[in-house]
């Protein structure tokens, strides 16, 4: 209920400011945006664009987790690799999205690949460092004990290392779920050929500000839904590992 009250308050403040500003080109009223929102829901273009954005997000998320787990695991086990790769990932972490956009446009041009590559490059460092930290936090005495009792290496990796990494992986997933759609949609806006970001770019081109706001609401709903879904999955997994 508190969330609902907060939402009503937000819409009320939005409505008041839209009346004060009195310009559809700056801040359209919630009613005008709501009408465009309802119209968009009934179009196939919106759903095909939404599907394209979601597909890019899923692919980018999969690559980010796979590559982050691979590099993070190696960096966590071998200190030499950690010191060797850490500067590169730190640089990647600091590069603005707009710089990746320029590079990707030069290499692949406008299309489907660009937003995926940009998203992976933007989110990979955080995931890699989270996994590496999880491996480094593994109980060393537990590993030594496993070696003393001749526990197979596969079981050490599976039951000790991966068990230690999972909480850090869950944390990385929560962070990624809050940022992935922002990066995807911005990338689509400048380097995509289909998706919500492209639809926002076309709406801006035609100075259709209510449509820009309506599409932004779809992007917000997509972000909130995916974040809630990932948190739900994480809670289920945490309960499974705890039991």
Tab-separated table of C-alpha atoms in Angstrom:
chain	number	residue	atom	x	y	z
A	1	UNK	CA	0.000	0.000	0.000
A	2	UNK	CA	2.860	2.412	0.749
A	3	UNK	CA	4.151	1.932	-2.799
A	4	UNK	CA	0.679	2.748	-4.160
A	5	UNK	CA	0.445	5.892	-2.025
A	6	UNK	CA	3.899	6.932	-3.196
A	7	UNK	CA	2.878	6.391	-6.824
A	8	UNK	CA	-0.286	8.472	-6.385
A	9	UNK	CA	1.768	11.242	-4.764
A	10	UNK	CA	4.265	11.150	-7.652
A	11	UNK	CA	1.476	11.435	-10.265
A	12	UNK	CA	-0.107	14.296	-8.293
A	13	UNK	CA	3.184	16.220	-8.162
A	14	UNK	CA	3.711	15.511	-11.873
A	15	UNK	CA	0.213	16.839	-12.664
A	16	UNK	CA	0.763	20.021	-10.596
A	17	UNK	CA	4.114	20.782	-12.251
A	18	UNK	CA	2.686	20.106	-15.726
A	19	UNK	CA	-0.032	22.720	-15.037
A	20	UNK	CA	2.536	25.229	-13.720
A	21	UNK	CA	4.920	24.734	-16.665
A	22	UNK	CA	2.003	24.569	-19.139
A	23	UNK	CA	4.041	23.155	-22.036
A	24	UNK	CA	3.475	19.796	-23.714
A	25	UNK	CA	6.997	20.018	-25.146
A	26	UNK	CA	8.574	20.050	-21.668
A	27	UNK	CA	6.243	18.238	-19.283
A	28	UNK	CA	3.008	16.791	-20.714
A	29	UNK	CA	0.196	16.026	-18.292
A	30	UNK	CA	-0.249	12.501	-16.892
A	31	UNK	CA	-3.571	12.292	-18.752
A	32	UNK	CA	-2.026	12.985	-22.180
A	33	UNK	CA	0.806	10.526	-21.483
A	34	UNK	CA	-1.718	7.962	-20.241
A	35	UNK	CA	-3.710	8.217	-23.476
A	36	UNK	CA	-0.577	7.660	-25.573
A	37	UNK	CA	0.385	4.777	-23.273
A	38	UNK	CA	-2.980	3.071	-23.872
A	39	UNK	CA	-2.681	3.626	-27.639
A	40	UNK	CA	0.821	2.140	-27.665
A	41	UNK	CA	-0.306	-0.997	-25.837
A	42	UNK	CA	-2.649	-1.729	-28.735
A	43	UNK	CA	0.068	-1.553	-31.414
A	44	UNK	CA	2.204	-4.433	-32.694
A	45	UNK	CA	5.182	-2.085	-33.096
A	46	UNK	CA	5.491	-1.615	-29.356
A	47	UNK	CA	5.434	-5.326	-28.555
A	48	UNK	CA	7.936	-6.209	-31.291
A	49	UNK	CA	10.217	-3.422	-29.999
A	50	UNK	CA	9.767	-4.624	-26.427
A	51	UNK	CA	10.572	-8.197	-27.486
A	52	UNK	CA	13.735	-7.003	-29.238
A	53	UNK	CA	14.864	-5.091	-26.135
A	54	UNK	CA	14.125	-8.030	-23.807
A	55	UNK	CA	15.960	-10.448	-26.129
A	56	UNK	CA	19.025	-8.185	-26.165
A	57	UNK	CA	18.851	-7.946	-22.366
A	58	UNK	CA	18.686	-11.726	-21.900
A	59	UNK	CA	21.611	-12.335	-24.273
A	60	UNK	CA	23.689	-9.586	-22.640
A	61	UNK	CA	22.891	-10.924	-19.167
A	62	UNK	CA	23.905	-14.464	-20.162
A	63	UNK	CA	27.232	-13.323	-21.661
A	64	UNK	CA	27.925	-11.068	-18.674
A	65	UNK	CA	27.383	-13.892	-16.169
A	66	UNK	CA	29.336	-16.499	-18.180
A	67	UNK	CA	32.333	-14.242	-18.884
A	68	UNK	CA	32.204	-12.669	-15.412
A	69	UNK	CA	32.175	-16.092	-13.772
A	70	UNK	CA	35.032	-17.340	-15.958
A	71	UNK	CA	37.364	-14.368	-15.437
A	72	UNK	CA	36.280	-13.778	-11.834
A	73	UNK	CA	36.887	-17.405	-10.841
A	74	UNK	CA	40.384	-17.430	-12.350
A	75	UNK	CA	41.225	-14.037	-10.828
A	76	UNK	CA	39.989	-15.218	-7.444
A	77	UNK	CA	42.095	-18.392	-7.434
A	78	UNK	CA	45.302	-17.022	-8.959
A	79	UNK	CA	46.611	-13.788	-7.431
A	80	UNK	CA	48.912	-13.241	-10.398
A	81	UNK	CA	45.948	-13.227	-12.817
A	82	UNK	CA	44.053	-10.899	-10.477
A	83	UNK	CA	46.876	-8.344	-10.536
A	84	UNK	CA	47.298	-8.858	-14.292
A	85	UNK	CA	43.622	-8.391	-15.275
A	86	UNK	CA	42.521	-5.933	-12.577
A	87	UNK	CA	43.838	-2.789	-14.364
A	88	UNK	CA	42.062	-3.756	-17.602
A	89	UNK	CA	38.721	-4.392	-15.876
A	90	UNK	CA	39.127	-1.191	-13.843
A	91	UNK	CA	39.599	0.746	-17.087
A	92	UNK	CA	36.561	-0.985	-18.623
A	93	UNK	CA	34.574	-0.042	-15.526
A	94	UNK	CA	35.493	3.629	-15.941
A	95	UNK	CA	34.798	3.933	-19.676
A	96	UNK	CA	31.580	5.935	-20.324
A	97	UNK	CA	28.808	4.212	-22.269
A	98	UNK	CA	29.043	6.874	-24.979
A	99	UNK	CA	32.674	5.852	-25.686
A	100	UNK	CA	31.660	2.204	-26.141
A	101	UNK	CA	28.866	3.440	-28.429
A	102	UNK	CA	31.320	5.229	-30.738
A	103	UNK	CA	33.603	2.174	-30.899
A	104	UNK	CA	30.748	-0.261	-31.565
A	105	UNK	CA	29.226	1.939	-34.296
A	106	UNK	CA	32.603	2.052	-36.064
A	107	UNK	CA	33.039	-1.742	-35.817
A	108	UNK	CA	29.505	-3.112	-36.344
A	109	UNK	CA	27.465	-0.087	-37.379
A	110	UNK	CA	23.804	0.286	-36.440
A	111	UNK	CA	22.130	-3.043	-35.635
A	112	UNK	CA	21.289	-5.809	-33.180
A	113	UNK	CA	24.819	-6.622	-31.967
A	114	UNK	CA	25.839	-3.146	-30.825
A	115	UNK	CA	23.590	-2.749	-27.739
A	116	UNK	CA	24.462	-6.276	-26.568
A	117	UNK	CA	28.228	-5.700	-26.825
A	118	UNK	CA	27.976	-2.294	-25.100
A	119	UNK	CA	25.907	-3.748	-22.253
A	120	UNK	CA	28.304	-6.664	-21.697
A	121	UNK	CA	31.346	-4.365	-21.694
A	122	UNK	CA	29.631	-1.957	-19.278
A	123	UNK	CA	28.430	-4.583	-16.773
A	124	UNK	CA	31.176	-7.212	-17.021
A	125	UNK	CA	33.703	-5.541	-14.654
A	126	UNK	CA	31.298	-5.391	-11.680
A	127	UNK	CA	30.313	-9.029	-12.169
A	128	UNK	CA	33.930	-10.172	-12.548
A	129	UNK	CA	35.089	-8.355	-9.408
A	130	UNK	CA	32.121	-9.713	-7.422
A	131	UNK	CA	32.937	-13.319	-8.408
A	132	UNK	CA	36.659	-12.819	-7.734
A	133	UNK	CA	35.864	-11.422	-4.290
A	134	UNK	CA	33.655	-14.421	-3.570
A	135	UNK	CA	36.432	-16.850	-4.474
A	136	UNK	CA	38.981	-14.914	-2.396
A	137	UNK	CA	36.626	-15.025	0.611
A	138	UNK	CA	36.522	-18.827	0.513
A	139	UNK	CA	37.539	-20.347	3.850
A	140	UNK	CA	41.208	-21.346	3.342
A	141	UNK	CA	41.156	-23.742	6.311
A	142	UNK	CA	38.214	-25.572	4.761
A	143	UNK	CA	40.148	-25.991	1.509
A	144	UNK	CA	43.238	-27.240	3.377
A	145	UNK	CA	41.103	-29.734	5.262
A	146	UNK	CA	39.601	-30.954	2.000
A	147	UNK	CA	43.094	-31.563	0.588
A	148	UNK	CA	44.166	-33.362	3.777
A	149	UNK	CA	41.233	-35.767	3.455
A	150	UNK	CA	41.900	-36.230	-0.299
A	151	UNK	CA	38.589	-34.725	-1.391
A	152	UNK	CA	38.445	-34.750	-5.221
A	153	UNK	CA	39.194	-31.384	-6.854
A	154	UNK	CA	35.832	-31.389	-8.618
A	155	UNK	CA	34.050	-31.554	-5.257
A	156	UNK	CA	36.283	-28.807	-3.842
A	157	UNK	CA	35.371	-26.530	-6.732
A	158	UNK	CA	31.680	-27.442	-6.664
A	159	UNK	CA	30.993	-27.571	-2.918
A	160	UNK	CA	33.502	-25.066	-1.511
A	161	UNK	CA	34.461	-22.491	-4.140
A	162	UNK	CA	31.112	-22.243	-5.940
A	163	UNK	CA	29.269	-22.368	-2.615
A	164	UNK	CA	31.290	-19.355	-1.500
A	165	UNK	CA	30.776	-17.504	-4.789
A	166	UNK	CA	26.972	-17.862	-4.975
A	167	UNK	CA	26.084	-15.025	-2.503
A	168	UNK	CA	28.394	-12.655	-4.416
A	169	UNK	CA	26.870	-13.785	-7.723
A	170	UNK	CA	23.394	-13.037	-6.357
A	171	UNK	CA	24.547	-9.562	-5.324
A	172	UNK	CA	26.006	-8.968	-8.789
A	173	UNK	CA	22.729	-10.094	-10.375
A	174	UNK	CA	20.765	-7.606	-8.277
A	175	UNK	CA	23.078	-4.794	-9.378
A	176	UNK	CA	22.926	-5.878	-13.033
A	177	UNK	CA	19.128	-6.148	-13.024
A	178	UNK	CA	18.906	-2.492	-11.989
A	179	UNK	CA	21.273	-1.232	-14.703
A	180	UNK	CA	20.971	-3.544	-17.698
A	181	UNK	CA	17.873	-1.943	-19.236
A	182	UNK	CA	19.286	1.577	-18.873
A	183	UNK	CA	22.367	0.590	-20.858
A	184	UNK	CA	20.405	-1.435	-23.435
A	185	UNK	CA	17.886	1.346	-24.142
A	186	UNK	CA	20.525	4.099	-24.347
A	187	UNK	CA	22.543	1.867	-26.703
A	188	UNK	CA	19.461	1.208	-28.838
A	189	UNK	CA	18.764	4.934	-28.947
A	190	UNK	CA	22.092	5.625	-30.659
A	191	UNK	CA	23.248	2.299	-32.129
A	192	UNK	CA	20.157	0.094	-32.502
A	193	UNK	CA	17.859	-0.693	-35.390
A	194	UNK	CA	14.926	-1.943	-33.277
A	195	UNK	CA	13.780	-1.736	-29.674
A	196	UNK	CA	12.340	0.643	-27.090
A	197	UNK	CA	15.361	2.933	-27.412
A	198	UNK	CA	14.801	3.212	-31.173
A	199	UNK	CA	11.120	4.029	-30.613
A	200	UNK	CA	12.130	6.786	-28.177
A	201	UNK	CA	14.560	8.142	-30.797
A	202	UNK	CA	11.787	8.255	-33.431
A	203	UNK	CA	9.389	9.927	-30.992
A	204	UNK	CA	12.030	12.579	-30.284
A	205	UNK	CA	12.596	12.999	-34.025
A	206	UNK	CA	8.899	13.832	-34.487
A	207	UNK	CA	8.849	15.961	-31.295
A	208	UNK	CA	6.204	13.628	-29.824
A	209	UNK	CA	7.029	14.311	-26.163
A	210	UNK	CA	4.028	12.438	-24.649
A	211	UNK	CA	5.142	9.346	-26.576
A	212	UNK	CA	8.683	9.728	-25.200
A	213	UNK	CA	7.236	9.795	-21.673
A	214	UNK	CA	4.924	6.838	-22.392
A	215	UNK	CA	7.817	4.752	-23.747
A	216	UNK	CA	9.889	5.741	-20.729
A	217	UNK	CA	7.123	4.353	-18.503
A	218	UNK	CA	7.380	1.044	-20.394
A	219	UNK	CA	11.143	1.055	-19.793
A	220	UNK	CA	10.594	1.713	-16.079
A	221	UNK	CA	8.029	-1.097	-15.837
A	222	UNK	CA	10.444	-3.441	-17.622
A	223	UNK	CA	13.222	-2.567	-15.175
A	224	UNK	CA	11.034	-2.945	-12.080
A	225	UNK	CA	9.539	-6.242	-13.304
A	226	UNK	CA	12.903	-7.818	-14.105
A	227	UNK	CA	14.416	-6.621	-10.831
A	228	UNK	CA	11.502	-8.071	-8.826
A	229	UNK	CA	11.730	-11.335	-10.787
A	230	UNK	CA	15.465	-11.703	-10.143
A	231	UNK	CA	15.024	-10.901	-6.439
A	232	UNK	CA	12.270	-13.522	-6.230
A	233	UNK	CA	14.513	-16.134	-7.895
A	234	UNK	CA	17.420	-15.205	-5.613
A	235	UNK	CA	15.268	-15.591	-2.490
A	236	UNK	CA	14.105	-19.010	-3.670
A	237	UNK	CA	17.702	-20.061	-4.362
A	238	UNK	CA	18.922	-18.717	-1.011
A	239	UNK	CA	16.187	-20.696	0.738
A	240	UNK	CA	17.215	-23.797	-1.247
A	241	UNK	CA	20.899	-23.477	-0.293
A	242	UNK	CA	20.024	-22.668	3.335
A	243	UNK	CA	17.916	-25.810	3.601
